[in-house]
Structures are given as C-alpha cells and as structure tokens.
Short mmCIF file of C-alpha atoms and ligand atoms in Angstrom, two decimals:
data_model
loop_
_atom_site.label_atom_id
_atom_site.label_comp_id
_atom_site.label_asym_id
_atom_site.label_seq_id
_atom_site.Cartn_x
_atom_site.Cartn_y
_atom_site.Cartn_z
CA MET A 14 -41.32 18.46 -39.00
CA GLY A 15 -43.45 16.87 -41.69
CA PHE A 16 -43.55 13.26 -42.64
CA VAL A 17 -41.46 13.38 -45.77
CA PRO A 18 -40.11 16.78 -46.74
CA ALA A 19 -38.97 16.67 -50.32
CA ILE A 20 -35.22 16.94 -50.41
CA VAL A 21 -32.99 17.26 -53.41
CA VAL A 22 -30.70 14.27 -53.24
CA GLY A 23 -27.10 15.31 -52.93
CA SER A 24 -27.96 18.90 -52.14
CA ASP A 25 -27.87 20.68 -48.82
CA THR A 26 -30.83 22.83 -49.74
CA PRO A 27 -34.39 21.68 -49.06
CA ARG A 28 -36.61 21.94 -52.13
CA LYS A 29 -39.15 24.71 -51.97
CA GLN A 30 -41.98 22.86 -53.67
CA LYS A 31 -44.15 21.93 -50.68
CA SER A 32 -44.52 22.94 -47.09
CA GLU A 33 -42.87 20.61 -44.63
CA THR A 34 -46.23 19.44 -43.33
CA SER A 35 -47.63 18.76 -46.78
CA GLY A 36 -50.34 16.08 -46.69
CA ILE A 37 -49.76 15.25 -50.35
CA SER A 38 -46.19 14.39 -49.64
CA LYS A 39 -47.25 12.17 -46.75
CA LYS A 40 -49.88 10.37 -48.83
CA ARG A 41 -47.40 9.84 -51.61
CA ALA A 42 -44.91 8.34 -49.20
CA ILE A 43 -47.55 6.01 -47.71
CA ASN A 44 -48.51 4.87 -51.20
CA ARG A 45 -44.89 4.27 -51.90
CA ILE A 46 -44.63 2.12 -48.78
CA LYS A 47 -47.59 0.04 -49.99
CA GLN A 48 -45.98 -0.44 -53.37
CA GLY A 49 -42.74 -1.61 -51.83
CA PRO A 50 -39.30 -0.28 -52.52
CA ARG A 51 -38.15 0.51 -56.02
CA GLN A 52 -35.32 -1.55 -57.30
CA LYS A 53 -33.03 1.42 -56.99
CA VAL A 54 -33.22 3.66 -53.95
CA GLY A 55 -33.33 7.07 -55.60
CA ASP A 56 -34.23 9.80 -53.10
CA VAL A 57 -35.02 10.29 -49.43
CA GLU A 58 -38.65 9.22 -49.90
CA ASP A 59 -37.41 6.01 -51.46
CA LEU A 60 -34.98 5.61 -48.62
CA LEU A 61 -37.65 6.05 -45.92
CA THR A 62 -39.87 3.59 -47.77
CA TYR A 63 -36.99 1.21 -48.09
CA LEU A 64 -36.22 1.47 -44.37
CA TYR A 65 -39.84 0.87 -43.44
CA GLN A 66 -40.27 -2.08 -45.80
CA LYS A 67 -37.02 -3.60 -44.71
CA ASP A 68 -37.90 -3.55 -41.04
CA LYS A 69 -41.04 -2.30 -39.32
CA ARG A 70 -38.94 -1.26 -36.32
CA ASN A 71 -37.86 1.69 -38.45
CA LYS A 72 -41.44 2.94 -38.45
CA TRP A 73 -40.61 5.68 -35.95
CA VAL A 74 -38.97 7.66 -38.71
CA THR A 75 -42.45 8.23 -40.13
CA ASP A 76 -43.73 9.66 -36.84
CA GLU A 77 -43.16 13.36 -36.32
CA LYS A 78 -43.49 13.19 -32.52
CA GLU A 79 -41.10 10.29 -32.24
CA ILE A 80 -38.53 12.11 -34.34
CA SER A 81 -38.88 15.07 -32.01
CA ARG A 82 -38.32 12.82 -28.97
CA PHE A 83 -35.24 11.38 -30.63
CA GLN A 84 -33.84 14.84 -31.33
CA HIS A 85 -34.44 16.15 -27.82
CA THR A 86 -32.97 13.05 -26.17
CA LEU A 87 -29.86 13.36 -28.29
CA LEU A 88 -29.53 17.08 -27.53
CA GLU A 89 -29.98 16.53 -23.78
CA TRP A 90 -27.31 13.86 -23.81
CA TYR A 91 -24.96 16.13 -25.76
CA LYS A 92 -25.40 19.02 -23.32
CA LYS A 93 -24.31 16.81 -20.43
CA ASN A 94 -21.65 14.75 -22.14
CA ARG A 95 -19.89 16.87 -24.74
CA ARG A 96 -16.12 16.94 -24.56
CA GLN A 97 -14.43 20.20 -23.68
CA LEU A 98 -12.53 20.70 -26.91
CA PRO A 99 -10.63 23.93 -27.61
CA TRP A 100 -12.60 24.73 -30.78
CA ARG A 101 -15.81 24.57 -28.77
CA GLN A 102 -14.72 27.37 -26.47
CA THR A 103 -16.28 30.23 -28.43
CA LEU A 104 -19.47 28.17 -28.85
CA MET A 105 -19.74 27.68 -25.09
CA GLU A 106 -19.23 31.41 -24.64
CA GLY A 107 -22.18 32.01 -26.96
CA GLN A 108 -20.09 33.76 -29.62
CA PRO A 109 -19.16 31.15 -32.20
CA ASN A 110 -16.08 32.10 -34.18
CA PRO A 111 -16.45 30.82 -37.78
CA TYR A 112 -12.68 30.99 -38.34
CA HIS A 113 -12.12 28.62 -35.39
CA ILE A 114 -14.79 26.24 -36.73
CA TRP A 115 -13.25 26.33 -40.20
CA VAL A 116 -9.71 25.62 -38.92
CA SER A 117 -10.82 22.80 -36.62
CA GLU A 118 -13.05 21.14 -39.22
CA THR A 119 -10.21 21.27 -41.74
CA MET A 120 -7.70 19.83 -39.29
CA LEU A 121 -10.10 17.09 -38.18
CA GLN A 122 -10.52 15.70 -41.70
CA GLN A 123 -8.73 12.32 -41.75
CA THR A 124 -7.08 13.11 -38.41
CA ARG A 125 -7.86 12.08 -34.83
CA VAL A 126 -9.09 14.62 -32.29
CA THR A 127 -6.19 13.84 -29.92
CA ASN A 128 -3.67 14.60 -32.68
CA VAL A 129 -5.42 17.81 -33.67
CA ILE A 130 -5.69 19.54 -30.25
CA GLY A 131 -2.01 20.57 -29.97
CA TYR A 132 -1.82 21.69 -33.59
CA TYR A 133 -5.04 23.67 -33.28
CA LYS A 134 -3.75 25.59 -30.24
CA LYS A 135 -0.41 26.30 -31.90
CA TRP A 136 -2.17 27.41 -35.08
CA LEU A 137 -4.37 29.91 -33.26
CA GLN A 138 -1.43 31.24 -31.28
CA THR A 139 0.40 31.87 -34.56
CA PHE A 140 -2.58 32.89 -36.70
CA PRO A 141 -5.22 34.18 -34.26
CA ASP A 142 -7.46 35.47 -37.04
CA ILE A 143 -8.01 35.51 -40.78
CA PRO A 144 -5.90 38.65 -41.48
CA SER A 145 -2.84 37.14 -39.74
CA LEU A 146 -3.21 33.87 -41.67
CA ALA A 147 -3.70 35.66 -44.99
CA ALA A 148 -0.63 37.84 -44.41
CA SER A 149 1.64 34.91 -43.54
CA SER A 150 3.99 33.19 -45.97
CA LEU A 151 3.12 29.67 -47.12
CA GLU A 152 6.47 28.55 -45.70
CA ARG A 153 5.37 29.67 -42.21
CA VAL A 154 1.95 28.04 -42.65
CA ASN A 155 3.63 24.75 -43.57
CA GLU A 156 5.95 25.01 -40.56
CA ILE A 157 3.00 25.26 -38.18
CA TRP A 158 1.15 22.44 -39.97
CA ALA A 159 4.24 20.21 -40.23
CA GLY A 160 3.51 16.74 -38.88
CA LEU A 161 -0.28 16.88 -39.22
CA GLY A 162 -0.22 15.35 -42.71
CA TYR A 163 -2.26 16.02 -45.86
CA TYR A 164 -0.48 19.33 -46.37
CA ARG A 165 -2.80 20.48 -49.11
CA ARG A 166 -5.24 21.37 -46.34
CA ALA A 167 -2.82 23.96 -44.92
CA LYS A 168 -2.21 25.46 -48.35
CA LEU A 169 -5.96 25.72 -48.98
CA LEU A 170 -6.61 27.31 -45.57
CA HIS A 171 -3.99 29.90 -46.48
CA GLU A 172 -5.54 30.53 -49.91
CA GLY A 173 -9.01 30.58 -48.36
CA ALA A 174 -7.96 33.26 -45.85
CA GLN A 175 -6.54 35.39 -48.67
CA THR A 176 -9.80 35.01 -50.61
CA ILE A 177 -11.87 36.02 -47.57
CA MET A 178 -9.67 39.11 -47.14
CA SER A 179 -9.90 40.15 -50.79
CA ARG A 180 -13.55 39.27 -51.51
CA PHE A 181 -15.36 39.41 -48.18
CA ASP A 182 -13.51 42.09 -46.27
CA GLY A 183 -12.08 39.53 -43.84
CA LYS A 184 -15.48 38.20 -42.73
CA VAL A 185 -16.46 34.54 -43.19
CA PRO A 186 -19.68 34.54 -45.26
CA GLU A 187 -22.79 32.85 -43.85
CA ASP A 188 -24.30 31.62 -47.11
CA ILE A 189 -23.46 28.00 -47.84
CA LYS A 190 -23.10 28.50 -51.60
CA VAL A 191 -20.85 31.54 -51.10
CA LEU A 192 -18.78 29.55 -48.61
CA GLN A 193 -18.28 26.87 -51.26
CA SER A 194 -16.72 29.44 -53.60
CA ILE A 195 -13.76 29.78 -51.19
CA PRO A 196 -10.72 27.55 -51.86
CA GLY A 197 -10.69 24.46 -49.64
CA ILE A 198 -14.32 24.79 -48.49
CA GLY A 199 -16.41 22.01 -50.02
CA PRO A 200 -19.90 20.68 -49.20
CA TYR A 201 -18.84 19.15 -45.87
CA THR A 202 -16.89 22.11 -44.47
CA SER A 203 -19.43 24.66 -45.71
CA ALA A 204 -22.25 22.77 -43.96
CA ALA A 205 -20.15 22.59 -40.78
CA ILE A 206 -19.35 26.32 -40.81
CA ALA A 207 -22.89 27.39 -41.76
CA SER A 208 -24.56 25.21 -39.15
CA ILE A 209 -22.10 25.31 -36.25
CA ALA A 210 -21.04 28.96 -36.52
CA PHE A 211 -24.27 30.47 -37.89
CA ASN A 212 -26.88 27.87 -36.82
CA LYS A 213 -28.09 27.43 -40.41
CA PRO A 214 -30.18 24.28 -40.97
CA TYR A 215 -27.69 22.12 -42.87
CA ALA A 216 -26.86 18.59 -41.77
CA VAL A 217 -23.19 17.73 -41.44
CA CYS A 218 -22.39 14.19 -42.46
CA ASP A 219 -18.96 12.88 -41.55
CA GLY A 220 -17.85 9.27 -41.06
CA ASN A 221 -19.30 9.28 -37.53
CA VAL A 222 -22.74 10.29 -38.79
CA PHE A 223 -22.67 7.67 -41.57
CA ARG A 224 -21.93 5.04 -38.94
CA VAL A 225 -24.63 6.16 -36.49
CA LEU A 226 -27.32 6.36 -39.18
CA SER A 227 -26.44 3.03 -40.72
CA ARG A 228 -26.69 1.34 -37.31
CA LEU A 229 -29.79 3.23 -36.18
CA PHE A 230 -31.73 1.94 -39.19
CA SER A 231 -29.62 -1.11 -40.08
CA ILE A 232 -29.05 0.38 -43.50
CA ASP A 233 -27.27 -2.18 -45.63
CA LEU A 234 -26.57 0.21 -48.50
CA ASP A 235 -22.92 0.39 -49.42
CA ILE A 236 -21.49 3.73 -48.26
CA SER A 237 -18.66 3.47 -50.78
CA SER A 238 -21.18 4.48 -53.44
CA THR A 239 -21.55 8.23 -53.92
CA ASP A 240 -25.28 7.80 -54.68
CA ASN A 241 -25.78 6.08 -51.35
CA GLN A 242 -23.73 8.73 -49.57
CA SER A 243 -26.16 11.31 -50.97
CA LEU A 244 -29.03 9.31 -49.50
CA PHE A 245 -27.39 9.23 -46.10
CA ARG A 246 -26.95 13.01 -46.30
CA SER A 247 -30.60 13.39 -47.16
CA LEU A 248 -31.57 11.18 -44.23
CA ALA A 249 -29.35 13.22 -41.91
CA GLN A 250 -30.99 16.38 -43.24
CA PHE A 251 -34.43 14.86 -42.73
CA LEU A 252 -33.73 13.92 -39.11
CA MET A 253 -32.04 17.12 -38.04
CA PHE A 254 -33.47 19.58 -35.55
CA LYS A 255 -33.32 22.70 -37.66
CA GLU A 256 -33.87 25.20 -34.85
CA MET A 257 -30.74 23.96 -33.07
CA ALA A 258 -28.64 22.95 -36.05
CA ALA A 259 -25.31 23.75 -34.38
CA ASP A 260 -25.88 21.56 -31.33
CA TYR A 261 -27.74 18.84 -33.21
CA ASN A 262 -24.97 18.35 -35.77
CA GLN A 263 -22.32 18.27 -33.10
CA ALA A 264 -24.41 15.86 -31.04
CA MET A 265 -24.65 13.37 -33.92
CA MET A 266 -20.92 13.57 -34.57
CA GLU A 267 -20.14 13.34 -30.85
CA LEU A 268 -22.31 10.24 -30.51
CA GLY A 269 -20.37 8.54 -33.31
CA ALA A 270 -17.02 9.67 -31.92
CA THR A 271 -17.58 8.68 -28.29
CA VAL A 272 -20.38 6.06 -28.02
CA CYS A 273 -21.21 4.54 -31.39
CA THR A 274 -17.56 4.05 -32.27
CA PRO A 275 -16.36 1.64 -34.97
CA LYS A 276 -15.31 -1.22 -32.68
CA SER A 277 -15.73 -0.40 -28.99
CA PHE A 278 -19.31 0.91 -29.21
CA ASP A 279 -21.14 1.27 -25.92
CA CYS A 280 -24.78 0.50 -26.71
CA ASN A 281 -25.65 0.07 -23.04
CA HIS A 282 -24.95 3.75 -22.41
CA CYS A 283 -26.24 5.02 -25.72
CA PRO A 284 -28.88 7.76 -25.39
CA VAL A 285 -30.68 6.67 -28.57
CA GLN A 286 -30.68 2.92 -28.04
CA ARG A 287 -34.47 2.73 -27.92
CA TRP A 288 -34.60 4.00 -31.50
CA CYS A 289 -31.74 1.81 -32.65
CA ASN A 290 -32.68 -1.00 -34.98
CA SER A 291 -29.35 -2.81 -34.62
CA PHE A 292 -29.63 -2.77 -30.82
CA GLN A 293 -33.18 -4.09 -30.93
CA ILE A 294 -32.39 -6.86 -33.40
CA ALA A 295 -29.52 -8.07 -31.22
CA ASN A 296 -31.75 -8.03 -28.12
CA GLU A 297 -34.71 -9.73 -29.73
CA HIS A 298 -32.59 -12.51 -31.19
CA GLN A 299 -30.41 -12.70 -28.10
CA VAL A 300 -27.23 -12.50 -30.10
CA PRO A 301 -24.12 -10.57 -29.10
CA LEU A 302 -24.42 -6.90 -30.01
CA SER A 303 -21.20 -7.06 -31.99
CA ASP A 304 -22.75 -9.67 -34.34
CA ILE A 305 -25.24 -7.08 -35.53
CA VAL A 306 -23.66 -3.69 -34.87
CA CYS A 307 -20.37 -4.52 -36.58
CA GLN A 308 -22.20 -5.23 -39.82
CA PHE A 309 -22.80 -1.50 -40.22
CA PRO A 310 -21.89 0.58 -42.06
CA VAL A 311 -21.56 -1.61 -45.14
CA LYS A 312 -18.47 -0.66 -47.05
CA SER A 313 -17.76 -3.12 -49.83
CA SER A 314 -15.04 -1.64 -51.95
CA ARG A 315 -12.33 -0.37 -49.72
CA VAL A 316 -9.94 2.03 -51.42
CA LYS A 317 -7.15 0.10 -53.04
CA GLN A 318 -3.92 0.94 -51.32
CA ASN A 319 -0.74 1.27 -53.31
CA GLU A 320 2.54 0.31 -51.77
CA GLU A 321 5.82 2.11 -52.27
CA GLU A 322 9.27 1.35 -50.97
CA LEU A 323 11.56 4.31 -50.56
CA LEU A 324 15.24 4.52 -49.97
CA VAL A 325 15.99 7.61 -47.91
CA TYR A 326 19.51 8.96 -47.51
CA LEU A 327 20.41 10.82 -44.34
CA ILE A 328 23.47 12.67 -45.62
CA LYS A 329 25.30 14.34 -42.76
CA PHE A 330 28.16 16.80 -42.95
CA ALA A 331 29.48 18.86 -40.04
CA ASN A 332 26.32 18.31 -37.94
CA HIS A 333 24.08 19.35 -40.82
CA PHE A 334 21.75 17.15 -42.86
CA LEU A 335 21.04 17.66 -46.52
CA MET A 336 17.36 18.47 -47.11
CA LEU A 337 15.60 18.98 -50.42
CA LYS A 338 12.36 20.53 -51.54
CA ASN A 339 10.93 19.39 -54.81
CA ILE A 340 9.28 22.32 -56.50
CA SER A 341 7.19 20.03 -58.69
CA ARG A 342 3.95 18.65 -57.23
CA ASN A 343 4.29 15.46 -55.28
CA LEU A 344 2.98 13.89 -52.11
CA LEU A 345 5.40 15.89 -50.00
CA GLY A 346 4.06 19.17 -51.34
CA ASN A 347 6.14 22.17 -50.45
CA LEU A 348 7.97 20.51 -47.57
CA TRP A 349 11.57 19.74 -46.78
CA HIS A 350 12.59 16.12 -47.11
CA PHE A 351 15.73 14.01 -47.07
CA PRO A 352 16.96 12.85 -50.48
CA TYR A 353 15.11 9.70 -51.49
CA VAL A 354 14.39 7.38 -54.36
CA ILE A 355 11.21 5.35 -54.80
CA TRP A 356 12.76 2.06 -55.76
CA LYS A 357 9.68 -0.17 -55.69
CA ARG A 358 6.05 0.59 -56.52
CA ASN A 359 3.40 -2.11 -56.10
CA GLY A 360 6.08 -4.78 -56.33
CA ASN A 361 7.74 -3.33 -59.46
CA THR A 362 11.35 -2.49 -58.84
CA MET A 363 12.85 0.60 -60.41
CA THR A 364 15.17 -0.16 -63.32
CA GLU A 365 18.88 0.48 -62.98
CA GLU A 366 18.54 3.31 -65.49
CA GLU A 367 15.76 5.01 -63.48
CA LYS A 368 17.81 4.64 -60.33
CA ILE A 369 20.79 6.35 -61.92
CA GLN A 370 18.51 9.15 -63.15
CA HIS A 371 17.29 9.74 -59.61
CA GLU A 372 20.81 9.67 -58.25
CA CYS A 373 21.75 12.28 -60.83
CA CYS A 374 19.52 14.66 -58.91
CA LEU A 375 21.67 14.12 -55.84
CA VAL A 376 24.82 14.47 -57.94
CA GLY A 377 23.57 17.87 -59.09
CA VAL A 378 22.82 19.03 -55.56
CA LEU A 379 26.08 17.78 -54.04
CA HIS A 380 28.08 19.17 -56.94
CA SER A 381 26.43 22.51 -56.33
CA CYS A 382 27.64 22.34 -52.69
CA GLY A 383 31.18 21.72 -53.87
CA TYR A 384 31.32 17.92 -53.71
CA PRO A 385 34.18 16.89 -56.03
CA LEU A 386 32.96 15.03 -59.07
CA ASN A 387 36.28 14.63 -60.84
CA ASP A 388 36.19 11.03 -59.71
CA THR A 389 33.13 9.75 -61.58
CA ASN A 390 32.79 6.91 -59.11
CA GLY A 391 32.78 9.33 -56.19
CA LEU A 392 29.06 9.70 -55.69
CA PRO A 393 27.96 6.10 -56.21
CA LYS A 394 30.69 5.11 -53.77
CA LEU A 395 29.37 7.62 -51.24
CA LEU A 396 25.82 6.37 -51.65
CA HIS A 397 26.43 2.66 -52.02
CA GLU A 398 29.54 1.81 -50.07
CA SER A 399 29.57 4.43 -47.33
CA ALA A 400 25.81 4.26 -46.65
CA ILE A 401 24.88 2.38 -43.49
CA PRO A 402 21.37 0.89 -43.30
CA ILE A 403 19.89 1.99 -39.97
CA GLY A 404 16.40 0.51 -40.19
CA GLN A 405 13.01 1.21 -41.71
CA VAL A 406 9.81 3.07 -40.87
CA GLU A 407 6.31 2.88 -42.28
CA HIS A 408 4.00 5.69 -43.18
CA LEU A 409 0.38 5.58 -44.32
CA PHE A 410 -1.33 8.02 -46.62
CA THR A 411 -4.98 7.40 -47.55
CA HIS A 412 -4.08 5.52 -50.73
CA ILE A 413 -0.41 4.75 -50.25
CA LYS A 414 1.52 2.71 -47.77
CA GLN A 415 5.17 3.69 -47.73
CA ILE A 416 7.93 1.47 -46.42
CA ILE A 417 10.94 3.67 -45.93
CA HIS A 418 14.40 2.11 -45.78
CA VAL A 419 16.83 4.52 -44.18
CA LYS A 420 20.51 4.74 -44.98
CA PHE A 421 22.91 6.98 -43.14
CA VAL A 422 25.76 8.59 -45.04
CA CYS A 423 28.48 10.54 -43.31
CA VAL A 424 30.43 12.85 -45.58
CA SER A 425 34.04 13.00 -44.45
CA SER A 426 35.05 16.24 -42.76
CA GLU A 427 37.97 16.39 -45.19
CA THR A 428 35.54 16.98 -48.02
CA LYS A 429 35.31 20.64 -48.89
CA LEU A 430 31.56 21.20 -48.87
CA VAL A 431 30.02 24.64 -48.62
CA ILE A 432 27.15 24.94 -46.17
CA GLU A 433 25.16 28.08 -46.69
CA SER A 434 22.74 29.39 -44.10
CA SER A 435 19.90 29.90 -46.58
CA SER A 436 18.39 27.61 -49.17
CA ARG A 437 19.52 27.43 -52.80
CA ARG A 438 17.64 26.43 -55.89
CA ILE A 439 19.03 24.56 -58.87
CA GLY A 440 17.18 23.58 -62.00
CA GLY A 441 17.33 20.81 -64.56
CA VAL A 442 18.19 17.94 -62.23
CA GLY A 443 16.66 14.51 -61.73
CA PRO A 444 14.62 12.37 -64.09
CA ASN A 445 12.14 15.13 -64.96
CA ASP A 446 14.56 18.04 -65.14
CA ASP A 447 13.04 19.21 -61.86
CA SER A 448 13.83 22.36 -59.99
CA ILE A 449 15.20 21.43 -56.59
CA GLU A 450 15.69 23.65 -53.59
CA TYR A 451 18.17 22.43 -51.00
CA ARG A 452 19.39 23.35 -47.53
CA TRP A 453 21.68 21.95 -44.89
CA LEU A 454 19.89 21.86 -41.53
CA THR A 455 20.96 20.92 -38.02
CA GLU A 456 18.62 18.80 -35.90
CA GLU A 457 17.56 21.92 -33.97
CA GLN A 458 16.78 23.81 -37.17
CA MET A 459 14.73 20.87 -38.42
CA GLU A 460 12.41 21.16 -35.43
CA LYS A 461 11.41 24.64 -36.58
CA SER A 462 11.13 23.82 -40.28
CA ALA A 463 8.27 22.53 -42.40
CA ILE A 464 9.16 18.85 -42.65
CA SER A 465 6.79 16.09 -43.67
CA ARG A 466 5.59 13.61 -41.04
CA GLN A 467 7.28 10.62 -42.66
CA MET A 468 10.60 12.45 -42.72
CA MET A 469 10.15 13.26 -39.03
CA LYS A 470 9.75 9.52 -38.47
CA VAL A 471 13.04 9.00 -40.32
CA MET A 472 14.73 11.52 -38.03
CA GLU A 473 13.22 9.86 -34.95
CA LEU A 474 14.66 6.54 -36.13
CA TYR A 475 18.08 8.15 -36.55
CA GLN A 476 17.92 9.66 -33.05
CA LYS A 477 16.85 6.34 -31.54
CA GLN A 478 19.63 4.43 -33.28
CA LYS A 479 22.15 7.04 -32.21
CA LYS A 480 20.99 6.74 -28.61
CA GLN A 481 21.25 2.97 -28.76
CA LYS A 482 24.68 3.40 -30.32
CA VAL A 483 23.72 1.62 -33.54
CA ILE A 484 25.22 4.72 -35.11
CA HIS A 485 28.56 5.36 -33.45
CA SER A 486 30.28 8.69 -33.24
CA PHE A 487 32.96 6.88 -35.20
CA PHE A 488 30.78 7.14 -38.28
CA CYS A 489 30.25 10.85 -38.05
S1 SF4 B 1 -27.45 1.58 -29.59
FE1 SF4 B 1 -25.38 0.98 -30.15
S2 SF4 B 1 -25.39 0.71 -32.35
FE2 SF4 B 1 -27.24 1.83 -31.80
S3 SF4 B 1 -26.69 3.97 -32.09
FE3 SF4 B 1 -26.35 3.46 -29.95
S4 SF4 B 1 -24.19 2.82 -29.82
FE4 SF4 B 1 -24.78 2.82 -31.99
#
C-alpha cells in the first residue's frame, strides 16, 4: 500500500490517476503536512495531514509497514475470535452466498445481532433463495419480518429479489455500481455484498467502524456531518487490506461490535491497542480510559426525536379482535394494526374535530361489520364509556417515540356483528378518505399474521393484564 492513494471522497472507487506507490502523491502529502491542515478537511489526504498535525502518535498511518502490521494483527485476532453467526456459515465453508450476506446486512441495519439471529433463520427456512423470495407475496414477506421493525426493508428485499430475477437471471451481480441499481441496495449494502461475498476491495463503514476509527486516531470531527462521514469512509478505504477485503471488513466491524463497544469497551484486550491514540493518551496522562475513549466518536447534533401519543382500541367480539390495515403510506406500512388515533404530537393535542374525523373511520368499519348506527350516540358510547384503560406501552422508531395508551373495548355478544374469515376493504373513510382493509383475528391467528412490533407490545400488555386479572372475564 502506498503512502496516500488518491481517493475520491464519498466514492467507493479508488481514483485511477496514480499508482498506489506514487512518489508524487507521497511528496505532496508530506508538503501538506508541513503546511499544516487546511481550514476545512476536504479529502483523505487532508484527513491524514490533519491526523498527523493533530497528534504525532498518528504518524503510523503514514508508514506502509506499520499499516500492514495493523492489518495482519487485526485479521489474526478476527480469525481466532469471530462469533459463529448463522450468516457466516457459507463464508466458513468457503462458498460465500451473496443472498445470505444481503439478507443479513439488511436485517442488521438498526437492529441488534441477538434480535436478528432468529429472524434470519426463519427467513431462510421460508425463502431459502432468491427465486423463492421473488415468487412470494408481500403479505407473506411481511409475516416473516413481523416484529423486526423498519418494514420498508422487507418490502425492498422482496422488490430487490424480483429485480434480480428479471434483470440478472436470479444471480446477485458482483459489480458495486450494478448492485446499487437494485431496489434497497445502497452504498453500504453494496459494499458489504461486493466485499464479503465477492472479496472486492471496498471498505464497509457501519457505526462500529466509525467508532473504531474515531478512537484509533482520536478524530474529533463530527460524524453527524455527511462530509465527515465521507472522510471516515475514505480513511476506512485507505486502511483496508484489499487482498482480504471480506475478512478485513468483518474484522473491523467485529472489533467495534465486541471490543470497542460504545460504553463497555475492553481496551485491555484490544488487539490494536498499540496503534490506538485514545488508549495511548489515557495511559500517558494516567487518566481513566473512559475519560478519553468516551469522547469518540463526536456526534454533536443528535437526530431530533418527535413524540407521539396514541390511543389504541382493542375491540374484542366473540374472541376476535378488530384489526385494520391502512392502505395509504404510514409508519405501519402494509401491516395489521389495532384501530388507533394519534391524539398528541410533540405536545399538541388533536382538536375535537380531528378526533371525530378519526373516529369516523372506525364508525365506517364497524358499520360495515353490521354494528347498528341507528343510535347516533352508539359508537362514541362504545369507545368512550365502555372502553377500559389497561395501561400503556412505549415504542421507539429512529425519529419518533410513541407512547401508546391502550383501551380495551368489549362488544356485547348481543350485538349482531358479522365476522368474516377473510379481510374486507372499504374506501372513503377517515380524515383523508382513506381505503381501509379490516379483519377480525383471534389471538392465535395474530401470531401468524404480519403485525407491527408496537401492536405486538399492545397485545402482550393485554395478555399480561388478563393473566393478572386486571381484565376480568366479566368484561368479555
Ligand atoms: S484500544 Fe480501546 S479505544 Fe482503542 S480501538 Fe481498542 S477498544 Fe477501542
């Protein structure tokens, strides 16, 4: 590896201008170091200069042999310490399956490894290959994904599989740019598939890698900025061992996931501690490691989180619960949910008029099931007077915190409601004249249906309260 290979910032592809061992590039970088950092860190050369000027301990990044030692130490550690994860099975067998890598990388976005393992196994049992996924219905895909959250990922995997069938004869392409033309495969996932499945020399930069790099070099650049993220990617690309891209990328991510973790980092057992600036600073100044290590990565502007309060109605009739599916786009995507109204958003309470509009949606659905509406007060009475508050649950999306107040409504067995075995769709209901699909499901049927995670939490609350006899059989 040369001193400073020119890298296009924000791109996965190394520039072709100079050879990697170009002396001109090296001289230019040394001159840059003498001049001091520019006010704005613009590309990877700037970044290396910046790192060197900031702290001479970072000098090793300008030494080809030292970089090689770093890479080999990391790879050795990874070989001995990698976790036996199900998506690594085909890699260990020497026949990497790009479909497996694609599914696991998609599931692992925003989700913990421990949560993903069970879903990954179930997914592969149901959709063992791309043709089976492409041929499935979206409903079935959502059922298998149900509970994992961020349902758009499942929909995009499904669309991606159909694209691979129609355009690439069922084979995952190796080229990173071609990969990025497939729905749901962006720069991160394409680099992961290309490097891990096909050993192509593209660095993969997830949150773990950002953290490791920022601590290794004590980089105090804010990773909330997309420009700085590009620089981190360029640095990751610069440091990577191109001949063993698959293992190297996984080793970096594994280090961040198991040793250089956000809070319980284990510097004393870290294979790369002798190259770690944060570790050395703490030792030299004899300060607790956490005083230094916890400063990285720098993330100034955390994403502002909105807060919503929902009122969810568990409407039960003859052992069935009323479930809806909003055909319009919303956070719950194409999933079944209990009827709900968002009655507060960021502290602003819904007006009485808006509330009535939302309830009209329920009126439409219940009327369609045969609920008598000759008494105009019938539905509000059912919702307001017969509804028993049974508690609340919380659910977090990336940008939204939901507080869900749950009310249980038991429809009297004397009411003549029609429960059909399949779903029905009605249009022109609710505040936006939405199309609503509805179904009555038993608890057993719910377990096999595509239901959002927060609605599962609502059901778990109901079951807990029933067990503790907060909800008596008297009520329903
Ligand atoms: S020595 Fe500590 S801070 Fe540095 S990379 Fe290792 S675990 Fe992270």
